[in-house]
Short mmCIF file of C-alpha atoms and ligand atoms in Angstrom, two decimals:
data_model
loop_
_atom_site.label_atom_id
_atom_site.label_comp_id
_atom_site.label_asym_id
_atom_site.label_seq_id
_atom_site.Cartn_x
_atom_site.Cartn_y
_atom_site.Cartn_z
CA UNK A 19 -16.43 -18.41 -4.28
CA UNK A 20 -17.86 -15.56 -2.03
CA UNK A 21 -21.97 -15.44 -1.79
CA UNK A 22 -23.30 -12.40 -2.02
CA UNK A 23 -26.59 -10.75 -2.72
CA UNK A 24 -28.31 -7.72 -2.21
CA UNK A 25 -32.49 -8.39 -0.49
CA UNK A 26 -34.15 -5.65 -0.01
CA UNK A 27 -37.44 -5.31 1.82
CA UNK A 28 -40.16 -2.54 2.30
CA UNK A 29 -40.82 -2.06 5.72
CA UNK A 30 -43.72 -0.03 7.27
CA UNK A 31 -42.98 2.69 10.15
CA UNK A 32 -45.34 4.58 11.69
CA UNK A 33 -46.96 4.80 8.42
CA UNK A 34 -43.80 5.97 6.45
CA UNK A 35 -42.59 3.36 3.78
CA UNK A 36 -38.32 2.44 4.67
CA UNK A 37 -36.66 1.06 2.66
CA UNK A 38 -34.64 -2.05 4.34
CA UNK A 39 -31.17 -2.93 2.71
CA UNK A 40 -29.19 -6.15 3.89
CA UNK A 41 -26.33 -7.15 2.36
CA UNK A 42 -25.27 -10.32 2.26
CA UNK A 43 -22.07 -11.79 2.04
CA UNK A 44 -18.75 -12.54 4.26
CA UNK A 45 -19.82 -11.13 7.93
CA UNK A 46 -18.59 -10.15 11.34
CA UNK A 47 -20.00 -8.62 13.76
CA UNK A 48 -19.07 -7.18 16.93
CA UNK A 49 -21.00 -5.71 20.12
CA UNK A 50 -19.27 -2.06 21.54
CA UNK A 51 -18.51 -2.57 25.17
CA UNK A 52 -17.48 0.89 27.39
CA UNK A 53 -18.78 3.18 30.17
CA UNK A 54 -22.16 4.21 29.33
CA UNK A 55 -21.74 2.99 25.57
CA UNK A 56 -23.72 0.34 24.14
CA UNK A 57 -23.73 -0.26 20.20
CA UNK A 58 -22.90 -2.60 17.25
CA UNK A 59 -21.06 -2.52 14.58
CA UNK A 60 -21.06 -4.68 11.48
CA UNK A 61 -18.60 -5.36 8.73
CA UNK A 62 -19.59 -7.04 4.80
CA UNK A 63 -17.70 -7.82 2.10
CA UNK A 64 -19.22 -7.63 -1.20
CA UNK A 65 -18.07 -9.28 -4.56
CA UNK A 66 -16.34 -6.19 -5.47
CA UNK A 67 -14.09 -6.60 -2.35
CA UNK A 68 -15.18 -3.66 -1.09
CA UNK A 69 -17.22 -3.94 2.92
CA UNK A 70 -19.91 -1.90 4.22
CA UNK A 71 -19.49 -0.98 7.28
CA UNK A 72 -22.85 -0.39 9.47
CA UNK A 73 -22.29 0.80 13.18
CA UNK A 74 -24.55 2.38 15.71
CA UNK A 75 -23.79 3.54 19.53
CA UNK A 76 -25.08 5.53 21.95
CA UNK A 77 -23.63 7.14 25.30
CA UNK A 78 -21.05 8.74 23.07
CA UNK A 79 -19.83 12.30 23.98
CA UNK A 80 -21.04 15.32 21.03
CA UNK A 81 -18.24 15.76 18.47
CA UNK A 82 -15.87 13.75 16.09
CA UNK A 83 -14.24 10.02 17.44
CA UNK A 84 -12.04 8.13 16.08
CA UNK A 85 -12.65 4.93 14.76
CA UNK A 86 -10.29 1.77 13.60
CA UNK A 87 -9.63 -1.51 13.23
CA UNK A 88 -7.33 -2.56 15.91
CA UNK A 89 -4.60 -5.50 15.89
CA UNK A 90 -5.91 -8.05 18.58
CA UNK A 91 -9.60 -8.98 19.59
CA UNK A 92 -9.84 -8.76 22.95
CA UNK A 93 -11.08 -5.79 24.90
CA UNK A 94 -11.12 -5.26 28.61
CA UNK A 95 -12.24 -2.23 30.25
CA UNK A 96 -9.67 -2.63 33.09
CA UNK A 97 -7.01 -1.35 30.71
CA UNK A 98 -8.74 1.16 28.67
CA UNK A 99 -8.63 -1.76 25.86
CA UNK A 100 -5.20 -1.18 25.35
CA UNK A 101 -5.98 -5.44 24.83
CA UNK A 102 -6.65 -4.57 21.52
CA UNK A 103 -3.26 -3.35 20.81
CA UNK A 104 -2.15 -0.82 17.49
CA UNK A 105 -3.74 -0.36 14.51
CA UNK A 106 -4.07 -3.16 12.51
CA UNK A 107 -1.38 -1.20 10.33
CA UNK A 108 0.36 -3.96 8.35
CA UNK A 109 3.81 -2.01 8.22
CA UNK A 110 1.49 1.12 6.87
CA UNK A 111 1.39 4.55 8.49
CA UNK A 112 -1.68 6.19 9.85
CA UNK A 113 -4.01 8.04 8.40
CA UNK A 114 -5.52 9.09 5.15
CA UNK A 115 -3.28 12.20 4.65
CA UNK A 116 -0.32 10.28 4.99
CA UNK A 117 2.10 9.52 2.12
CA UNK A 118 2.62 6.04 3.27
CA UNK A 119 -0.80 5.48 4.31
CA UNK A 120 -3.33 5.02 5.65
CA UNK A 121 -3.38 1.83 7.97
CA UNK A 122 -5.78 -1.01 6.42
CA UNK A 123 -7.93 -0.55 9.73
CA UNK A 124 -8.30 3.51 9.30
CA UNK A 125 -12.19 4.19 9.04
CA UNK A 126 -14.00 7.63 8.81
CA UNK A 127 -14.20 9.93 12.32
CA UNK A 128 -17.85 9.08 13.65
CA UNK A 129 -19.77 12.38 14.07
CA UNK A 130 -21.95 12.24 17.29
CA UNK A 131 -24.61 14.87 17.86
CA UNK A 132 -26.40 16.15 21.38
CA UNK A 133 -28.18 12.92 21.80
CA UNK A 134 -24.89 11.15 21.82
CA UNK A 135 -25.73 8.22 19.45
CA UNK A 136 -23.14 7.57 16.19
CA UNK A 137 -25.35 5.57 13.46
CA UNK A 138 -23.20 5.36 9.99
CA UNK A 139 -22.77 3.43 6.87
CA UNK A 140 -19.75 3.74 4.68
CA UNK A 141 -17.63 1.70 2.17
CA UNK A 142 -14.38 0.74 3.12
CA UNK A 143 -11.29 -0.40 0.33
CA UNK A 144 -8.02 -1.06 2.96
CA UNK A 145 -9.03 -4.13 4.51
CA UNK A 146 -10.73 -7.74 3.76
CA UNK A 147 -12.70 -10.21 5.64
CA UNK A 148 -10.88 -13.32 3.98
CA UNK A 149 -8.69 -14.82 6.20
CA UNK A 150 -5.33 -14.25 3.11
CA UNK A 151 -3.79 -11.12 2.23
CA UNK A 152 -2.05 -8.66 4.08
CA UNK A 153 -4.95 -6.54 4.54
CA UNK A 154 -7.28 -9.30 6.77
CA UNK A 155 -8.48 -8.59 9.64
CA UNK A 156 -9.85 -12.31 10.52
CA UNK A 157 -6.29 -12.99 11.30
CA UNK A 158 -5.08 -16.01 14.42
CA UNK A 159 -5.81 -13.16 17.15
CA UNK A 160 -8.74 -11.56 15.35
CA UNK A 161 -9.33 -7.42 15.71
CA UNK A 162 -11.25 -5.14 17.63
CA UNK A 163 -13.07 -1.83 16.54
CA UNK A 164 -11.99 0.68 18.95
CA UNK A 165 -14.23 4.18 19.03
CA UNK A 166 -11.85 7.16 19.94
CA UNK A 167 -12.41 9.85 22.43
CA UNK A 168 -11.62 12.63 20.25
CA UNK A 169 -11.23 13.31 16.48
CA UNK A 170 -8.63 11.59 14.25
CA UNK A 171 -6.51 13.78 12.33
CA UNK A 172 -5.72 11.29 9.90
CA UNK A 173 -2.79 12.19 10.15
CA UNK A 174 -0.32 12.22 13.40
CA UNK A 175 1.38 9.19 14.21
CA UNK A 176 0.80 6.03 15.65
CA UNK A 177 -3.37 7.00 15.70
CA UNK A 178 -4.20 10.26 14.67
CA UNK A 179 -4.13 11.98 18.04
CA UNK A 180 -7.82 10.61 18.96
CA UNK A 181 -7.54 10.33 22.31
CA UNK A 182 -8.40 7.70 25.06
CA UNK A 183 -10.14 4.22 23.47
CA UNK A 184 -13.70 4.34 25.12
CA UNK A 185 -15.59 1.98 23.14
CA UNK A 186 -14.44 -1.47 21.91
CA UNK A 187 -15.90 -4.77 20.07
CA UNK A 188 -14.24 -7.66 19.17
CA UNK A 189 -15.24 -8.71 16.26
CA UNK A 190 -16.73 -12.62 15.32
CA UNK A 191 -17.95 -13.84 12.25
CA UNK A 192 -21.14 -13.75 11.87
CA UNK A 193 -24.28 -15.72 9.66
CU1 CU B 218 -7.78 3.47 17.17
#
């Protein structure tokens, strides 16, 4: 039996009334490690299976990055975080505009503007934080979240021609 809730607070900024959200429910969370690039990113699952994905960085170039769910947490700089491995792609094929896909670890390109930060929320269906299924990610090597340097095409095999990994987090489960 999953717990989940939804709290919601009022919270007062600089005078302006914000409205708070935090969902509650299976967690991980991971911190993004990289050359200039400092951020977080964490993952829910709600009682409809579906998780809400919350990330923020800075230090990011302007433009589109790829952004996934990667087969192995560990990331070291010292190899680019090719640590991480593929996709977590679960005998899938990559991308959204692919017959046979996408890969349970494909997430929306993050859209950075001139000030360089990426700070998104979005649903996500192709993966779960149980630890059955095909589509976990809490698996005996765990996964990483690997920001791209360029856009994904969501389409072009193995990783939608995104470029070099700059960013990574390994992801841990979190209260
Ligand atoms: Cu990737």
């Amino acid at each position: 039996m999953r717990l989940t809730r939804f709290a919601c607070a009022a919270v007062m900024t600089a005078g302006l009334p914000v409205l708070a959200m935090a969902v509650d429910g299976d967690k991980v969370l991971g911190d993004f490690q990289g050359e200039g690039i400092n951020g977080t990113v964490e993952m829910v699952e709600t009682a409809s299976g579906i998780v809400v994905v919350d990330v923020r960085a800075e230090g990011l170039s302007e433009g589109q990055h790829g952004f996934h769910v990667h087969e192995v947490g560990a990331c070291d700089s010292a190899d680019g975080f090719k640590s991480a491995k593929g996709h977590l792609a679960r005998g899938l094929e990559h991308g959204v505009m692919s017959a046979g896909g996408p890969h349970p670890g494909d997430m929306p390109n993050l859209h950075v503007r001139s000030d360089g930060v990426a700070d998104a929320e979005f649903f996500v269906r192709g993966f779960t934080l149980g630890t059955e299924g095909n589509q976990r990610i809490l698996d005996e090597d765990g996964s990483a979240v690997i920001i791209h340097s360029g856009a994904d095409d969501y389409g072009t095999q193995p990783s939608g021609d995104s470029g070099e990994r700059v960013a990574c987090a390994v992801l841990e489960t979190g209260g």
